[in-house]
XYZ file of C-alpha atoms in Angstrom:
600
model
C 54.076 12.474 -9.388
C 50.437 13.833 -7.904
C 51.822 15.083 -4.779
C 54.582 17.181 -6.914
C 51.461 18.227 -9.033
C 49.868 19.273 -6.029
C 52.817 21.133 -4.177
C 53.507 22.925 -7.477
C 49.871 24.360 -7.399
C 49.746 25.553 -3.887
C 53.308 27.222 -4.300
C 52.445 28.784 -7.424
C 49.277 30.312 -6.181
C 51.088 31.703 -3.242
C 52.943 34.225 -5.437
C 49.698 35.404 -6.868
C 47.577 37.823 -4.408
C 43.897 37.138 -5.561
C 41.290 34.405 -5.861
C 41.226 34.049 -9.629
C 41.276 30.667 -10.143
C 41.161 28.998 -13.643
C 39.543 25.758 -14.495
C 42.765 24.115 -15.005
C 43.609 25.119 -11.441
C 40.617 23.377 -10.176
C 41.332 20.200 -11.884
C 44.949 20.155 -10.955
C 43.668 20.282 -7.254
C 41.064 18.210 -7.528
C 42.359 15.318 -9.514
C 46.176 15.665 -7.708
C 44.416 15.655 -4.363
C 42.441 12.844 -4.857
C 44.873 10.624 -5.895
C 47.111 11.519 -3.295
C 44.861 10.501 -0.549
C 43.790 7.645 -2.633
C 47.631 6.389 -2.582
C 47.978 7.146 1.314
C 49.952 10.505 1.095
C 46.906 12.306 3.289
C 49.616 13.544 5.803
C 51.323 15.292 3.105
C 47.934 16.596 1.930
C 46.970 17.782 5.694
C 50.016 19.705 5.862
C 49.396 21.505 2.417
C 45.332 22.231 3.704
C 46.747 23.444 7.351
C 49.457 25.563 6.072
C 48.317 29.187 6.276
C 49.790 30.468 2.834
C 47.614 28.218 1.216
C 44.611 29.441 3.028
C 42.842 31.005 0.103
C 43.086 28.237 -2.538
C 41.718 25.860 0.242
C 38.613 28.108 1.146
C 38.156 28.126 -2.725
C 38.675 24.722 -3.685
C 39.240 22.216 -0.535
C 35.652 21.038 -0.310
C 36.592 18.854 -3.753
C 38.248 16.846 -1.568
C 35.396 15.761 0.080
C 34.517 12.750 -2.255
C 37.991 10.645 -1.642
C 38.028 12.063 2.181
C 34.677 10.153 2.669
C 35.679 6.859 0.717
C 38.938 6.542 2.809
C 36.669 7.315 6.121
C 34.335 4.831 5.108
C 36.790 2.145 5.096
C 37.655 2.671 8.434
C 40.732 0.650 8.669
C 42.979 2.537 6.721
C 45.875 3.849 8.475
C 45.432 7.097 7.158
C 42.502 7.620 9.273
C 43.485 9.911 11.462
C 44.807 12.060 8.657
C 41.735 12.167 6.217
C 39.717 13.105 9.445
C 41.823 15.912 10.537
C 41.461 17.261 7.000
C 38.025 16.955 7.109
C 37.678 18.793 10.125
C 39.758 21.628 8.684
C 37.726 21.806 5.785
C 34.569 22.425 7.406
C 35.935 25.464 9.308
C 37.464 27.401 6.200
C 35.284 26.480 3.214
C 32.314 27.891 1.823
C 29.383 26.090 3.953
C 27.174 26.355 0.758
C 29.814 24.725 -1.346
C 30.282 21.990 1.830
C 26.995 21.307 2.287
C 26.609 20.216 -1.889
C 29.510 18.095 -1.417
C 27.849 16.663 1.317
C 24.725 16.027 0.142
C 26.310 14.707 -3.076
C 27.564 11.989 -1.428
C 24.848 11.098 0.572
C 23.034 10.626 -2.570
C 25.379 8.929 -4.472
C 26.246 6.337 -1.775
C 26.021 2.274 -2.481
C 23.092 1.046 -1.493
C 25.256 -1.257 0.889
C 26.442 1.752 2.231
C 23.827 4.068 3.053
C 23.709 3.603 6.746
C 27.525 4.259 7.274
C 27.610 6.986 4.847
C 24.762 8.950 6.632
C 26.175 7.968 9.974
C 29.290 9.471 8.903
C 28.381 12.709 7.380
C 25.626 13.713 9.857
C 28.365 15.658 12.078
C 30.026 17.545 9.231
C 26.280 18.126 7.942
C 25.239 19.880 11.231
C 28.581 21.919 11.483
C 28.085 23.177 7.854
C 24.486 24.117 8.794
C 25.330 25.848 12.117
C 27.846 27.973 10.180
C 24.820 29.749 8.238
C 23.550 31.106 10.997
C 20.406 32.852 10.064
C 20.586 31.859 6.386
C 20.243 28.042 7.272
C 16.362 27.001 6.914
C 15.872 26.394 3.327
C 19.357 24.436 3.420
C 18.374 22.712 6.315
C 14.986 21.964 4.933
C 16.756 20.138 1.713
C 19.180 18.291 3.987
C 16.324 16.909 6.196
C 14.423 15.818 2.902
C 17.854 14.163 1.404
C 18.374 12.376 4.747
C 14.677 11.057 5.450
C 14.994 9.877 1.507
C 17.755 7.849 2.384
C 16.672 6.193 5.780
C 13.574 5.016 4.057
C 15.369 2.735 1.279
C 16.765 0.685 4.584
C 15.065 -2.308 5.431
C 12.621 -1.627 8.328
C 13.263 -4.022 11.672
C 10.017 -5.967 12.136
C 10.521 -8.008 15.376
C 11.825 -7.575 18.368
C 15.069 -9.343 17.737
C 15.582 -6.982 14.504
C 15.560 -3.997 16.517
C 17.955 -5.141 18.910
C 20.573 -6.306 16.745
C 19.695 -3.482 14.207
C 21.866 -5.357 11.233
C 20.911 -2.694 8.704
C 21.624 0.327 11.037
C 18.169 1.532 10.689
C 17.500 2.199 14.417
C 21.242 3.854 14.620
C 20.241 6.573 11.766
C 17.136 7.138 13.257
C 18.565 8.192 16.700
C 21.583 10.270 15.035
C 19.202 11.970 12.960
C 17.126 13.192 16.287
C 20.722 14.101 17.432
C 21.501 16.141 14.297
C 18.429 17.791 14.433
C 18.372 18.540 18.246
C 20.235 21.981 18.208
C 18.069 23.279 15.128
C 15.012 22.522 17.017
C 16.493 24.395 20.172
C 17.302 27.065 18.174
C 13.376 27.172 16.579
C 11.763 27.131 20.442
C 13.906 30.094 21.391
C 12.874 32.195 18.202
C 9.295 30.892 19.224
C 9.095 31.648 23.098
C 10.717 34.926 21.997
C 8.115 35.858 19.242
C 5.556 34.843 21.724
C 6.826 37.138 24.391
C 7.043 40.245 21.995
C 3.521 39.289 20.823
C 2.253 39.443 24.655
C 4.189 42.636 24.911
C 2.717 44.265 21.885
C -0.454 42.945 22.492
C -0.769 44.720 26.026
C 0.091 48.197 23.983
C -2.688 47.329 21.498
C -0.322 47.047 18.940
C -0.231 44.305 15.963
C 2.620 41.873 15.329
C 2.492 40.641 11.795
C 1.977 36.964 12.207
C 4.671 35.474 9.718
C 5.399 31.720 10.470
C 9.438 31.184 11.065
C 11.248 29.708 8.206
C 13.266 27.557 10.348
C 10.077 26.335 12.340
C 8.243 25.796 9.116
C 11.259 23.175 7.758
C 11.280 21.464 11.267
C 7.712 21.239 11.128
C 7.962 19.524 7.655
C 10.256 17.271 8.663
C 8.636 16.116 11.944
C 5.194 15.629 10.069
C 7.206 13.282 7.172
C 8.589 11.349 9.985
C 5.360 10.527 11.415
C 4.480 9.215 8.230
C 7.592 7.697 7.054
C 8.954 5.831 8.742
C 6.624 6.173 12.042
C 3.772 4.345 10.215
C 6.222 1.998 8.528
C 7.202 0.223 11.837
C 5.565 -1.743 14.574
C 6.814 -0.006 17.964
C 7.317 -2.383 20.692
C 5.799 -1.934 24.509
C 8.336 -0.963 27.037
C 7.108 -4.544 28.501
C 8.143 -6.427 25.103
C 11.556 -3.979 24.553
C 12.504 -2.151 27.816
C 14.884 0.133 25.452
C 13.568 0.661 21.749
C 15.236 3.286 19.494
C 12.292 3.190 17.285
C 9.953 4.463 20.492
C 12.495 7.227 21.668
C 12.624 8.302 17.881
C 9.389 8.562 17.977
C 8.588 10.512 21.493
C 11.891 12.577 20.198
C 9.566 13.741 16.878
C 6.489 14.637 19.328
C 8.549 16.424 21.704
C 10.132 18.565 18.737
C 6.555 19.066 17.757
C 5.618 20.525 21.230
C 9.094 22.620 21.412
C 8.603 24.578 17.936
C 5.309 25.130 19.054
C 2.628 22.860 17.537
C -0.304 21.718 19.757
C -0.472 18.300 19.798
C -4.135 18.325 20.813
C -4.965 20.909 18.053
C -3.343 18.454 15.692
C -5.176 15.368 16.620
C -8.260 17.295 16.552
C -7.466 19.184 13.390
C -10.523 17.285 11.229
C -12.850 19.171 14.059
C -11.215 21.920 15.245
C -11.091 24.947 13.215
C -7.272 25.749 13.231
C -6.043 29.438 12.767
C -5.204 30.512 9.397
C -1.281 30.997 9.416
C 0.133 33.076 6.841
C 3.221 31.341 5.022
C 4.338 29.478 1.921
C 3.314 26.248 3.121
C -0.511 25.186 2.204
C -2.687 23.228 4.566
C -2.513 19.814 3.393
C 1.570 20.374 2.973
C 1.746 21.593 6.294
C -0.573 18.766 8.364
C -1.030 15.903 5.864
C -3.655 13.630 6.945
C -1.007 10.391 7.131
C 1.048 12.107 9.630
C -1.637 13.441 11.672
C -3.189 9.677 11.411
C 0.213 8.762 13.076
C 0.191 10.937 15.593
C -3.124 9.971 17.161
C -1.938 6.417 16.960
C 1.337 7.400 19.232
C -0.687 9.518 21.341
C -4.128 7.073 22.065
C -2.593 3.897 21.438
C 0.916 4.056 22.955
C 0.354 7.205 25.091
C 2.907 9.266 24.321
C 2.941 12.770 25.286
C -0.373 12.418 26.811
C 0.171 14.613 29.735
C 0.169 17.852 26.940
C -3.559 16.629 26.532
C -6.081 18.490 28.535
C -8.965 16.356 30.425
C -11.950 18.109 28.729
C -12.228 16.467 25.951
C -14.819 13.599 26.211
C -14.394 10.069 24.924
C -16.705 10.469 22.429
C -15.296 14.008 20.851
C -12.035 11.883 20.926
C -13.502 9.050 18.920
C -15.248 11.489 16.533
C -11.805 13.055 15.777
C -10.088 9.956 15.380
C -12.631 8.279 12.741
C -10.929 10.488 10.181
C -7.622 9.108 11.082
C -8.824 5.450 11.301
C -10.859 5.686 7.958
C -7.556 6.571 6.479
C -5.505 4.077 8.081
C -7.921 1.273 7.199
C -8.314 2.361 3.698
C -4.614 1.499 2.701
C -3.834 -2.626 2.158
C -0.629 -2.435 3.918
C -0.386 -4.567 7.259
C 1.515 -1.739 9.355
C -1.311 1.051 8.233
C -4.107 -1.802 9.007
C -2.606 -2.665 12.443
C -2.385 0.945 13.336
C -5.926 1.370 11.949
C -7.343 -1.434 13.976
C -5.566 -0.207 16.888
C -6.357 3.217 17.293
C -10.152 2.437 16.606
C -9.943 -0.349 19.512
C -8.587 2.104 21.589
C -10.488 4.881 20.895
C -14.031 2.974 21.414
C -12.496 1.145 24.759
C -12.905 4.848 26.229
C -16.541 4.899 25.575
C -19.405 3.593 27.605
C -21.400 0.960 25.765
C -24.684 1.894 24.429
C -23.413 5.789 24.542
C -23.143 6.533 20.945
C -26.276 8.332 19.372
C -27.848 7.668 15.692
C -26.887 11.079 14.994
C -23.181 10.249 14.852
C -24.167 7.911 11.897
C -24.681 11.091 9.625
C -20.822 11.557 9.945
C -19.153 10.337 6.808
C -16.305 8.456 8.797
C -18.685 6.531 10.950
C -19.826 4.924 7.402
C -16.399 4.582 5.722
C -14.785 3.100 8.839
C -17.241 -0.027 8.628
C -17.040 0.090 5.027
C -13.027 -0.166 5.016
C -13.563 -2.872 7.970
C -15.483 -4.937 6.312
C -12.684 -5.189 3.561
C -10.190 -5.973 6.214
C -12.325 -8.881 7.556
C -12.866 -10.191 3.997
C -9.705 -9.132 1.890
C -6.990 -8.976 4.297
C -4.001 -11.444 4.043
C -3.312 -11.692 7.474
C -5.409 -14.134 9.677
C -5.162 -12.421 12.843
C -5.506 -8.776 11.573
C -9.271 -10.280 9.957
C -9.826 -11.721 13.230
C -9.067 -8.180 14.837
C -11.308 -6.707 12.481
C -14.413 -8.628 13.691
C -13.351 -7.648 17.236
C -13.220 -4.357 16.654
C -16.393 -4.308 14.688
C -18.221 -6.184 17.515
C -16.872 -3.593 20.115
C -17.973 -0.601 17.777
C -21.739 -2.360 17.588
C -21.708 -2.473 21.808
C -21.260 1.410 22.228
C -24.141 2.234 19.883
C -27.226 3.068 21.814
C -30.310 1.067 20.702
C -31.836 3.486 17.869
C -28.259 4.027 16.743
C -27.722 -0.005 16.330
C -30.829 -0.085 14.356
C -29.698 2.041 11.801
C -26.354 0.610 11.844
C -27.761 -2.924 11.281
C -29.863 -1.280 8.361
C -26.673 0.406 7.025
C -24.469 -2.526 6.836
C -26.768 -4.603 5.308
C -26.604 -2.043 2.441
C -23.102 -1.431 2.219
C -21.177 -4.778 3.468
C -21.669 -6.906 -0.241
C -20.444 -10.206 1.649
C -22.675 -13.050 3.097
C -20.140 -13.601 5.865
C -20.689 -9.810 7.410
C -24.466 -9.747 6.516
C -25.060 -13.081 8.401
C -23.098 -11.764 11.422
C -24.973 -8.431 11.345
C -28.154 -10.698 11.454
C -26.803 -12.442 14.506
C -26.330 -9.191 15.977
C -30.007 -8.297 15.456
C -31.353 -11.388 16.637
C -29.413 -10.847 19.921
C -30.837 -7.469 20.068
C -34.828 -8.556 19.654
C -34.021 -11.123 22.465
C -33.183 -8.670 24.633
C -36.012 -6.203 23.889
C -38.318 -8.925 24.546
C -36.941 -9.373 28.033
C -39.061 -7.991 30.807
C -37.441 -4.305 31.657
C -35.923 -4.142 28.323
C -38.488 -3.186 26.127
C -37.472 -0.454 23.529
C -39.575 0.638 20.365
C -36.457 0.085 18.004
C -36.377 -3.737 17.822
C -40.029 -4.324 18.293
C -43.534 -3.687 16.659
C -43.618 -0.945 13.852
C -39.634 0.078 13.473
C -38.854 -3.735 13.509
C -40.603 -4.603 10.825
C -38.421 -2.817 7.865
C -35.687 -4.033 9.262
C -37.518 -7.601 9.274
C -37.718 -7.230 5.705
C -34.577 -6.098 4.650
C -33.051 -9.171 6.189
C -35.670 -11.733 5.191
C -35.490 -11.395 1.764
C -33.402 -13.524 -1.222
C -31.238 -10.819 -3.249
C -31.872 -12.735 -6.520
C -35.354 -14.687 -5.626
C -35.093 -18.204 -6.455
C -32.391 -18.014 -8.617
C -30.154 -16.905 -5.941
C -26.792 -18.460 -5.410
C -27.916 -20.288 -2.246
C -23.894 -21.146 -1.534
C -22.760 -18.117 -2.216
C -25.159 -16.320 0.316
C -25.132 -19.391 2.588
C -24.031 -17.361 6.008
C -27.044 -14.801 5.178
C -29.607 -17.211 4.437
C -29.237 -19.789 7.249
C -28.866 -16.276 9.963
C -31.716 -15.672 8.272
C -33.323 -18.966 8.800
C -32.069 -18.813 12.633
C -33.530 -15.602 13.029
C -37.146 -16.357 11.595
C -37.238 -19.952 13.832
C -36.528 -17.777 16.850
C -39.077 -15.132 16.191
C -41.997 -17.690 15.431
C -40.783 -19.776 18.508
C -39.955 -16.957 21.170
C -43.231 -14.791 19.918
C -46.675 -15.238 20.874
C -49.663 -15.000 18.357
C -51.613 -13.554 20.708
C -48.824 -10.835 21.660
C -47.002 -10.364 18.545
C -44.355 -7.883 20.108
C -42.011 -8.297 17.104
C -44.749 -7.755 14.643
C -43.835 -11.170 12.683
C -47.311 -12.875 12.791
C -49.092 -10.098 10.826
C -46.295 -10.018 8.286
C -45.739 -13.573 7.754
C -47.811 -13.579 4.239
C -45.122 -11.327 3.317
C -42.143 -13.460 4.363
C -43.385 -16.346 2.841
C -43.821 -14.730 -0.833
C -40.685 -12.587 -0.254
C -38.562 -15.260 1.676
C -39.383 -18.894 2.332
C -41.396 -19.543 -0.877
C -38.541 -18.193 -3.160
C -35.970 -20.038 -0.925
C -37.861 -23.517 -1.082
C -38.113 -23.388 -5.044
C -34.050 -22.376 -4.842
C -33.191 -24.976 -3.014
C -34.980 -27.578 -4.997
C -33.443 -26.092 -8.117
C -30.175 -26.028 -6.840
C -30.248 -29.498 -5.311
C -31.934 -30.807 -8.786
C -28.760 -28.885 -10.607
C -26.466 -30.585 -7.992
C -27.235 -33.710 -8.193
C -27.432 -33.801 -12.067
C -23.475 -33.004 -11.645
C -22.807 -35.754 -9.340
C -24.280 -38.032 -11.238
C -22.133 -37.076 -14.525
C -19.328 -36.598 -12.728
C -19.391 -39.815 -11.117
C -20.198 -41.689 -14.568
C -17.375 -39.905 -16.164
C -15.162 -41.448 -13.145
C -15.878 -44.572 -13.646
C -15.473 -44.538 -17.642
C -11.943 -43.574 -16.749
C -9.388 -46.192 -15.823
C -6.848 -43.373 -14.543
C -8.469 -40.473 -12.315
C -7.284 -37.074 -13.965
C -7.954 -33.729 -13.193
C -11.129 -32.589 -15.048
C -11.672 -29.342 -13.053
C -9.403 -26.231 -12.648
C -10.282 -23.533 -10.340
C -8.848 -19.507 -9.860
C -8.535 -17.293 -6.577
C -8.133 -13.615 -8.169
C -5.875 -14.158 -10.681
C -3.647 -17.092 -9.055
C -4.604 -20.201 -10.647
C -4.962 -22.781 -8.002
C -4.252 -26.602 -8.312
C -6.725 -28.744 -10.535
C -9.719 -30.105 -8.833
C -9.909 -34.051 -9.387
C -12.700 -36.106 -9.193
C -12.930 -37.314 -6.079
C -12.516 -33.856 -4.708
C -15.315 -32.641 -7.163
C -17.609 -35.593 -5.555
C -16.777 -34.659 -1.861
C -17.649 -30.821 -2.847
C -20.890 -31.851 -4.545
C -21.881 -33.721 -1.811
C -21.007 -30.730 0.604
C -23.593 -28.791 -1.369
C -26.442 -30.997 -1.395
C -25.657 -31.286 2.266
C -26.057 -27.268 2.755
C -29.591 -27.478 0.754
C -30.632 -30.629 2.829
C -29.724 -28.458 6.018
C -31.839 -25.527 4.954
C -34.796 -27.206 3.813
C -34.640 -28.937 7.160
C -34.951 -25.359 8.867
C -37.878 -24.365 6.657
C -39.591 -27.329 7.573
C -38.995 -26.977 11.066
C -40.681 -23.425 10.577
C -43.507 -24.002 8.870
C -44.178 -26.940 11.473
C -44.200 -24.102 14.315
C -46.295 -21.841 12.559
C -48.849 -24.233 11.923
C -48.719 -25.299 15.844
C -48.604 -22.061 16.962
C -51.748 -21.007 14.491
C -53.722 -24.268 15.379
C -53.295 -23.625 19.260
């Protein structure tokens, strides 16, 4: 029935010598054609489509057959597959490229979630042929197509392990590889346009003639595609080193994105150093932040300096300090996010940038740059809030590496800054431990410096040797800071002689006694009394009950933790009392050392 309707329509239209088709003609062609293909009559449809007498009706209406053709081709095992493929190839040659483009993109956008990868892989070649048929008018259509394709790729699960990348169950890697094959001829064309424009510009400059600096639209669309790919998917994936995975489709994809950027005339060093180097204003419809998104530039820096892709394009004149300074903007952005993949990349980029710098070479003037403060702030968040343990550990390692790269004055100001902005006892304790190490180094023969001795050191010591809330300070919350402060004070009174007073500690002891030691003694006594009372009440409560029941509930963030039993609460109270004993023991030892040296 459907075949007869289709045959009747084309025979009737053969007798008419114009292209004035009615809406009914379109409906009959579309419905009958679809039904024929679905019922397995593709061979008969093929004979109708390729018949020269039907050229006009096929040119105008043929694109409506894309939907049933794609459905059959996706099944793969269908016996009419060769005929359907032949119909599709013929339609790509004779139908309007704009209508074909719309039809193909509709198939992509409406693909079933489980068929996204197969649909994309199937229509990439037809899409490429259609776009190439558009000639010089293809730029905007290419941009729409590339944006749609990247949106579909973003819906696929990203492989996380080496095995997942090798197996490629969801065809994510195949799609990335096919996508670069799809875009390659357009990159080649844009490069030829760029080289021609460059040569012409040089010729005209030689004649003192100005060439309008209008950005090529095809190049602009490819630039948008490349920078968008740098952000997604490349910021989401974990690239494997060649030693881990010899043939990595994702690594190849990243390499080809960088090659494409270079091919269309973008300077990779210029992009990476974008935060510091003033880029030439390029007239065009792309605004600066759209043309070069910060996330994409951060991803580019990661690929270049961590995975060493396209490093042969970099001149050797850039110093490691300059490179670090440029990368700090990218590192700050990556570490400010909560996604594990972004944090991982930020830490690796920071580490690689620091390793190139000589120890003790970063001056204090760098701390006036915003990124040199925002990066440590974000690093503190990683070390204290990140749910992934190895990233927290990595964060601490990178923090220490960054400290080692500062010169003495920079270390001094960095420590002051970190004590103000970290707001975390563990981090503050770690900084105080570093301060003690710097003082110890400066007190050794031949290492004397003005920043960790005498006048300059005293403000730092007063910043360390104090209680945030006086005697009412929560000693358990500030445990790490307080213990490192006590260890520093004990070190100073042992190491520095009263007669030499290199650190100035002996002339400042009365202030430290008033602001730190005395309030701490009061705080320890108050806390011990409170916890001893809590312990007594808990033990009595436990004895009065025949059956042990939960007596204390706790929350971590918004998550309700299991109730704490009486036994667990008693154990926690004993632990707290032990901590107070430890603090008092160190305080007593410091007082004994001071008295011995005063009486010597």
